[in-house]
Tab-separated table of C-alpha atoms in Angstrom:
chain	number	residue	atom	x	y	z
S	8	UNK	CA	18.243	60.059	-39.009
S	9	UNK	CA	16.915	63.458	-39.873
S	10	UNK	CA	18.877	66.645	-41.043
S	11	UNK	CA	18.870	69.801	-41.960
S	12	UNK	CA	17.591	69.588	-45.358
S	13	UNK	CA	18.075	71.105	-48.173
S	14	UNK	CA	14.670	72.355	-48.398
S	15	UNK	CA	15.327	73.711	-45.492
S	16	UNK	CA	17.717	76.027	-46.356
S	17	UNK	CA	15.702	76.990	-49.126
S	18	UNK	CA	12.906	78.251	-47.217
S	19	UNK	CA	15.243	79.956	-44.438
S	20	UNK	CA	16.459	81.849	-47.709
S	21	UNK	CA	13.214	82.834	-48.947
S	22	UNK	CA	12.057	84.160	-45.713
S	23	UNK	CA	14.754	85.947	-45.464
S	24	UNK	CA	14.744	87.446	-49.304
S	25	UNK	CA	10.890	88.023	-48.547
S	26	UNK	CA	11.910	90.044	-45.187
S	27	UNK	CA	14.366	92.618	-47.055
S	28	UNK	CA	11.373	92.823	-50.020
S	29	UNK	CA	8.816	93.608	-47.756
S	30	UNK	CA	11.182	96.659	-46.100
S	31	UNK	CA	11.435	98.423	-49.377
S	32	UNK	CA	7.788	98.273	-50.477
S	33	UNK	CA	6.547	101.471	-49.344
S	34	UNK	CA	9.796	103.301	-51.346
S	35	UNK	CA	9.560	101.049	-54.371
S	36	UNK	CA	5.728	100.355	-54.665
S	37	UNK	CA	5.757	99.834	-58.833
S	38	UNK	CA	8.147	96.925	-57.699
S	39	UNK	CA	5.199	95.084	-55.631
S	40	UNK	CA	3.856	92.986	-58.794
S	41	UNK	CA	7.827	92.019	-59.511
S	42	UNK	CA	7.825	90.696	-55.989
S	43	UNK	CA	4.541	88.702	-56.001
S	44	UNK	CA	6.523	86.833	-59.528
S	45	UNK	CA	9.334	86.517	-57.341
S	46	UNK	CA	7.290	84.534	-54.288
S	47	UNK	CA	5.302	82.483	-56.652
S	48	UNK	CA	8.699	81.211	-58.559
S	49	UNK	CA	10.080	80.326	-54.738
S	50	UNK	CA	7.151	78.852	-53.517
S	51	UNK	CA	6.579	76.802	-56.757
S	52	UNK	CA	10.327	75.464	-56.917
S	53	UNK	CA	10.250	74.790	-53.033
S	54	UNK	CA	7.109	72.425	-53.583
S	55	UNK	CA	8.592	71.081	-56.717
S	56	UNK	CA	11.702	69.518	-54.700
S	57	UNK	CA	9.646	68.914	-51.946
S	58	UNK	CA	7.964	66.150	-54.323
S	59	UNK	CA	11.252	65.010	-56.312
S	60	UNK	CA	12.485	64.283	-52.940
S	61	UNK	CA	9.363	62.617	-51.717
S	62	UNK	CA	9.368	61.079	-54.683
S	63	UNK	CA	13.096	60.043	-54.880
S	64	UNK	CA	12.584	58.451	-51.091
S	65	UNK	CA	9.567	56.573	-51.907
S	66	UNK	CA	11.997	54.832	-54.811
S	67	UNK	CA	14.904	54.728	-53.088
S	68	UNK	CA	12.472	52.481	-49.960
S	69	UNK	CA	11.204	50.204	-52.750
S	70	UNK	CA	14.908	49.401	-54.219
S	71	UNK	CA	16.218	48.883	-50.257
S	72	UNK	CA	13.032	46.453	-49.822
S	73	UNK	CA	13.887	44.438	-52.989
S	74	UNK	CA	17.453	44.159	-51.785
S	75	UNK	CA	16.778	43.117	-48.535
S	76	UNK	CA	14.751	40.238	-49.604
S	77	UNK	CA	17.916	39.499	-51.503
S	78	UNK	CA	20.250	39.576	-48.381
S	79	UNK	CA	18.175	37.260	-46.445
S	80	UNK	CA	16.878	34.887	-49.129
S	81	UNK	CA	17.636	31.061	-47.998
S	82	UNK	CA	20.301	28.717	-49.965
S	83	UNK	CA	19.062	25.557	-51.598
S	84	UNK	CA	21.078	22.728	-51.209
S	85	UNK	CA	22.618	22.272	-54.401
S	86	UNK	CA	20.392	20.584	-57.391
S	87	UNK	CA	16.944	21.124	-55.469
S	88	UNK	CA	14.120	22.263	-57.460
S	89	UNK	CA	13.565	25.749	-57.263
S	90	UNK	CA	10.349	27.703	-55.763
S	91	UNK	CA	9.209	30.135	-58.412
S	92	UNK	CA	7.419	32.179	-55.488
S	93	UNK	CA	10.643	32.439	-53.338
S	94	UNK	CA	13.918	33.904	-54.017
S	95	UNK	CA	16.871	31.757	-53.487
S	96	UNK	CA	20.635	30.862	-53.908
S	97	UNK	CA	23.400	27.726	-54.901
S	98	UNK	CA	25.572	29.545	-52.393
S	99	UNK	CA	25.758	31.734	-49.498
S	100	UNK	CA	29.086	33.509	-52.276
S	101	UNK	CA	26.428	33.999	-54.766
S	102	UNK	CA	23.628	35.916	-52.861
S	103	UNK	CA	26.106	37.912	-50.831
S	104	UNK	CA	27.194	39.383	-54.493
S	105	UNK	CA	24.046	40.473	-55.985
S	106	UNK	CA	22.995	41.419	-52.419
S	107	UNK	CA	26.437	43.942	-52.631
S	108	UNK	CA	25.434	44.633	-56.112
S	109	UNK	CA	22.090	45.854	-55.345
S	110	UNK	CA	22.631	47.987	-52.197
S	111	UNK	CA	25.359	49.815	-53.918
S	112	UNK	CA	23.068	50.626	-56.675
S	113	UNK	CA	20.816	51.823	-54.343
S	114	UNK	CA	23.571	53.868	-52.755
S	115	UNK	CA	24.669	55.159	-55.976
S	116	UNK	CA	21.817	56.642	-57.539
S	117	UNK	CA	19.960	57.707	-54.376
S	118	UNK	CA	22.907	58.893	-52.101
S	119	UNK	CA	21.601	62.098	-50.993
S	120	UNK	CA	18.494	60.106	-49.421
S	121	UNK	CA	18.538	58.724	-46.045
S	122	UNK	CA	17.516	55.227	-47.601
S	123	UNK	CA	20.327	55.601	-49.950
S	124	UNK	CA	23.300	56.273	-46.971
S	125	UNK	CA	21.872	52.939	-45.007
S	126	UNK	CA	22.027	50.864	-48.362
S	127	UNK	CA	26.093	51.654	-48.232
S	128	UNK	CA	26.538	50.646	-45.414
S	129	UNK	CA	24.243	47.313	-45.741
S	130	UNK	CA	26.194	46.864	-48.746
S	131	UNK	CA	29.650	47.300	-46.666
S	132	UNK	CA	28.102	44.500	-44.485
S	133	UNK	CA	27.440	42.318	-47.626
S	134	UNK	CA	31.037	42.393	-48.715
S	135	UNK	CA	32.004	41.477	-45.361
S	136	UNK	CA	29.657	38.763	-45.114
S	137	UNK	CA	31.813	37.799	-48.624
S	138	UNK	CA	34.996	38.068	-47.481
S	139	UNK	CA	35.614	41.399	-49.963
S	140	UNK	CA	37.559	42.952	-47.206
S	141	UNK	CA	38.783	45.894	-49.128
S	142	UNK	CA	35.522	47.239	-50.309
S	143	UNK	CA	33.791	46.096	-47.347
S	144	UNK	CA	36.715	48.720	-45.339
S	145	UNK	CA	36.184	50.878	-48.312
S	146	UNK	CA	32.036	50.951	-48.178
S	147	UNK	CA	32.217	51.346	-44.333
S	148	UNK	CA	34.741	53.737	-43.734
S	149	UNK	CA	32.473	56.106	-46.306
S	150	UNK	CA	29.402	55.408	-44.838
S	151	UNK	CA	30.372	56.344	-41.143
S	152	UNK	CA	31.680	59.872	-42.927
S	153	UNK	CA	28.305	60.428	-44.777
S	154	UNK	CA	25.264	59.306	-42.803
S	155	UNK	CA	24.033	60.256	-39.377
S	156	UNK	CA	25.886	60.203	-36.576
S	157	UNK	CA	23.143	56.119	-35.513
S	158	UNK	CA	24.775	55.074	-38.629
S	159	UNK	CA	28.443	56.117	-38.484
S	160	UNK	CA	28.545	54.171	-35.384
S	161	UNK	CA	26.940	51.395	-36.709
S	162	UNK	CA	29.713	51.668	-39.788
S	163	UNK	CA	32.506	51.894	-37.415
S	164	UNK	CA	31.486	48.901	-35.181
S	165	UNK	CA	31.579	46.952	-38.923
S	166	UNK	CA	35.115	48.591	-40.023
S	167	UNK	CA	36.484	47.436	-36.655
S	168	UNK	CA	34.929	43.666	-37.962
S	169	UNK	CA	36.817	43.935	-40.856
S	170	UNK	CA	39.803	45.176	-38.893
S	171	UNK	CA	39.728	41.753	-36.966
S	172	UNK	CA	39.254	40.104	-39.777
S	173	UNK	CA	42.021	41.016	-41.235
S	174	UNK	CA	44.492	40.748	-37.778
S	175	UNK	CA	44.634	44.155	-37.491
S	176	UNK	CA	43.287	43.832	-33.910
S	177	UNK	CA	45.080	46.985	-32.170
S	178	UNK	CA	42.899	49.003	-34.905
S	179	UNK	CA	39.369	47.620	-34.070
S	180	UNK	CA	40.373	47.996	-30.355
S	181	UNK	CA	40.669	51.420	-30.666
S	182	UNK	CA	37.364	51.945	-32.477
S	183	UNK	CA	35.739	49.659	-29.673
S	184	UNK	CA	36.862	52.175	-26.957
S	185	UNK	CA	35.814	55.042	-28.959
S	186	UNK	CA	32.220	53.394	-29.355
S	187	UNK	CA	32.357	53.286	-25.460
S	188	UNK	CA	33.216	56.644	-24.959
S	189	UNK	CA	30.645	57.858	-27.551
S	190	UNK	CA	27.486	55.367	-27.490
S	191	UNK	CA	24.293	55.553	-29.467
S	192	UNK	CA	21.247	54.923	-29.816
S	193	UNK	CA	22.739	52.114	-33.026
S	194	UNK	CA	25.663	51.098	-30.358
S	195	UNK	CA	25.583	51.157	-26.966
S	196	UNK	CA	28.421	51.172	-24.683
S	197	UNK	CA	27.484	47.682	-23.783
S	198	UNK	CA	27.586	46.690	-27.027
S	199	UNK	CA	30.889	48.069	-27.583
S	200	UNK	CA	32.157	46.684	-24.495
S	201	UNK	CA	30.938	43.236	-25.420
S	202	UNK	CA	32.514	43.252	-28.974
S	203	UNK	CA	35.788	44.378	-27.324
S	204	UNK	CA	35.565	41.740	-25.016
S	205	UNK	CA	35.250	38.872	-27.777
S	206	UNK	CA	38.376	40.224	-29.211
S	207	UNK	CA	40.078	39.712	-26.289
S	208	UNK	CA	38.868	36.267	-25.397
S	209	UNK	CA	41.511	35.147	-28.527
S	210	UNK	CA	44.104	37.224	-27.384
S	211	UNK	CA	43.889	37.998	-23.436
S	212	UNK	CA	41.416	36.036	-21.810
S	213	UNK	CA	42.301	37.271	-18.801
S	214	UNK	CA	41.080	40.761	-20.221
S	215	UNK	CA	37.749	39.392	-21.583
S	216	UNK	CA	37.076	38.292	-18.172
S	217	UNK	CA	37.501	41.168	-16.815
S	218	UNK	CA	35.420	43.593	-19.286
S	219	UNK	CA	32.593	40.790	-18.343
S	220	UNK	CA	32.721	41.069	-15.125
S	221	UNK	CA	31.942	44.391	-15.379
S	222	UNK	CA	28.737	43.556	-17.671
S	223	UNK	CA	27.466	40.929	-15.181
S	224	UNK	CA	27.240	43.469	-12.853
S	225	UNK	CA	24.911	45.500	-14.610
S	226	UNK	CA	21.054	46.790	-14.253
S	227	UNK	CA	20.170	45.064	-17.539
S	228	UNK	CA	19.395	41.758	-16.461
S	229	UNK	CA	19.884	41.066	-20.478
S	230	UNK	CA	23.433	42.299	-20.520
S	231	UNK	CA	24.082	40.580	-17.086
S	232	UNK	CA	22.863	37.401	-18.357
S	233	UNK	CA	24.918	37.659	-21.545
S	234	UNK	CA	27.884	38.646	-19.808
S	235	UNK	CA	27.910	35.479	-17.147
S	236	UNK	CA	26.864	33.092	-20.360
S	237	UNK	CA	30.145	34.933	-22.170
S	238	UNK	CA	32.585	34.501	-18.801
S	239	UNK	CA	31.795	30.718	-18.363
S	240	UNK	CA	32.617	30.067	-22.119
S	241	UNK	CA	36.157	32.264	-21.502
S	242	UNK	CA	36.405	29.960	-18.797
S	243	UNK	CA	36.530	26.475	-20.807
């Protein structure tokens, strides 16, 4: 998920500020000591953000770790004792909250860090997990604008969950066959293909069948396996 960094730009700049200096020297020698100021300041503010950002991404990881252990901590059943060494719920409702709560922090204060665009989305997928529809649509539909192209995909195969969700099927259908024509590295075309075809095994089973048929045929013998286990339950 890397881009074209601020930094970057920074140091494209200086080079090219340096380039036009360096051209005028020999007419403007008296100006040589003004330019050697001039690289210092660059080079000294270009290492500076280099280490907020390092810095800023190193905090960013350790927030994203903490609410991670939060997303996947167990539930007790309700009345058990609780483990002082383990993180846990009453309720599936209640850790899915401060599991939202947490990633959106995350993405808040850190959202020009790679770390902080993934812990949007993760907290999209927390208010789905909820049943917050509306922010969950809200959360993913920013995320798949601002992150990398791994993660937009990733955000539109969860908008098109929360499309289903809330029987707006003829919506996530079209983000399923845009995922096909465009896979990633995040989504596949498989993976597309097989979401689609789960849709359909409510509404046109006859259609599901079809989509894994196609899958059963393929070089993956994972995805051909899948497909045959998924065509035998359209079946019943």
């Amino acid at each position: 998920m890397q881009s074209y960094t601020r930094h970057q730009l920074k140091e494209d700049r200086f080079q090219e500020v340096t380039r036009g200096a360096i051209g005028q020297v020999q007419e403007h020698r008296r100006q040589l000591a003004l330019l050697g100021v001039i690289v210092l300041v660059v080079v000294v503010a270009a290492g500076g953000f280099a280490y907020w950002r390092s810095q800023q991404d190193d905090q960013a990881s350790a927030a994203m770790g903490q609410a991670m252990t939060t997303y996947t901590a167990p539930i007790r059943a309700e009345g058990a004792p609780t483990d002082p060494t383990q993180l846990s719920f009453t309720s599936a409702e209640q850790r899915d909250k401060e599991a939202e709560k947490q990633f959106q922090t995350i993405a808040d204060k850190y959202q020009h860090t790679e770390t902080g665009k993934n812990a949007l989305y993760m907290a999209a997928a927390a208010a789905l997990d909820a049943g917050r529809y509306s922010d969950a649509e809200a959360k993913f539909k920013k995320a798949a604008d601002s992150g990398s192209k791994n993660l937009a995909a990733l955000s539109k195969l969860g908008l098109a969950s929360v499309y289903e969700a809330t029987n707006r099927d003829q919506d996530a259908i079209s983000i399923y066959n845009d995922l096909m024509k465009k896979p990633t590295e995040s989504v596949s075309r498989e993976r597309a293909q097989f979401a689609l075809a789960e849709l359909y095994e409510r509404k046109d089973p006859a259609q599901a069948k079809r989509i894994y048929d196609q899958l059963a045929a393929d070089k993956s013998p994972t995805v051909s396996q899948l497909a045959k286990q998924r065509q035998a339950a359209v079946k019943q």
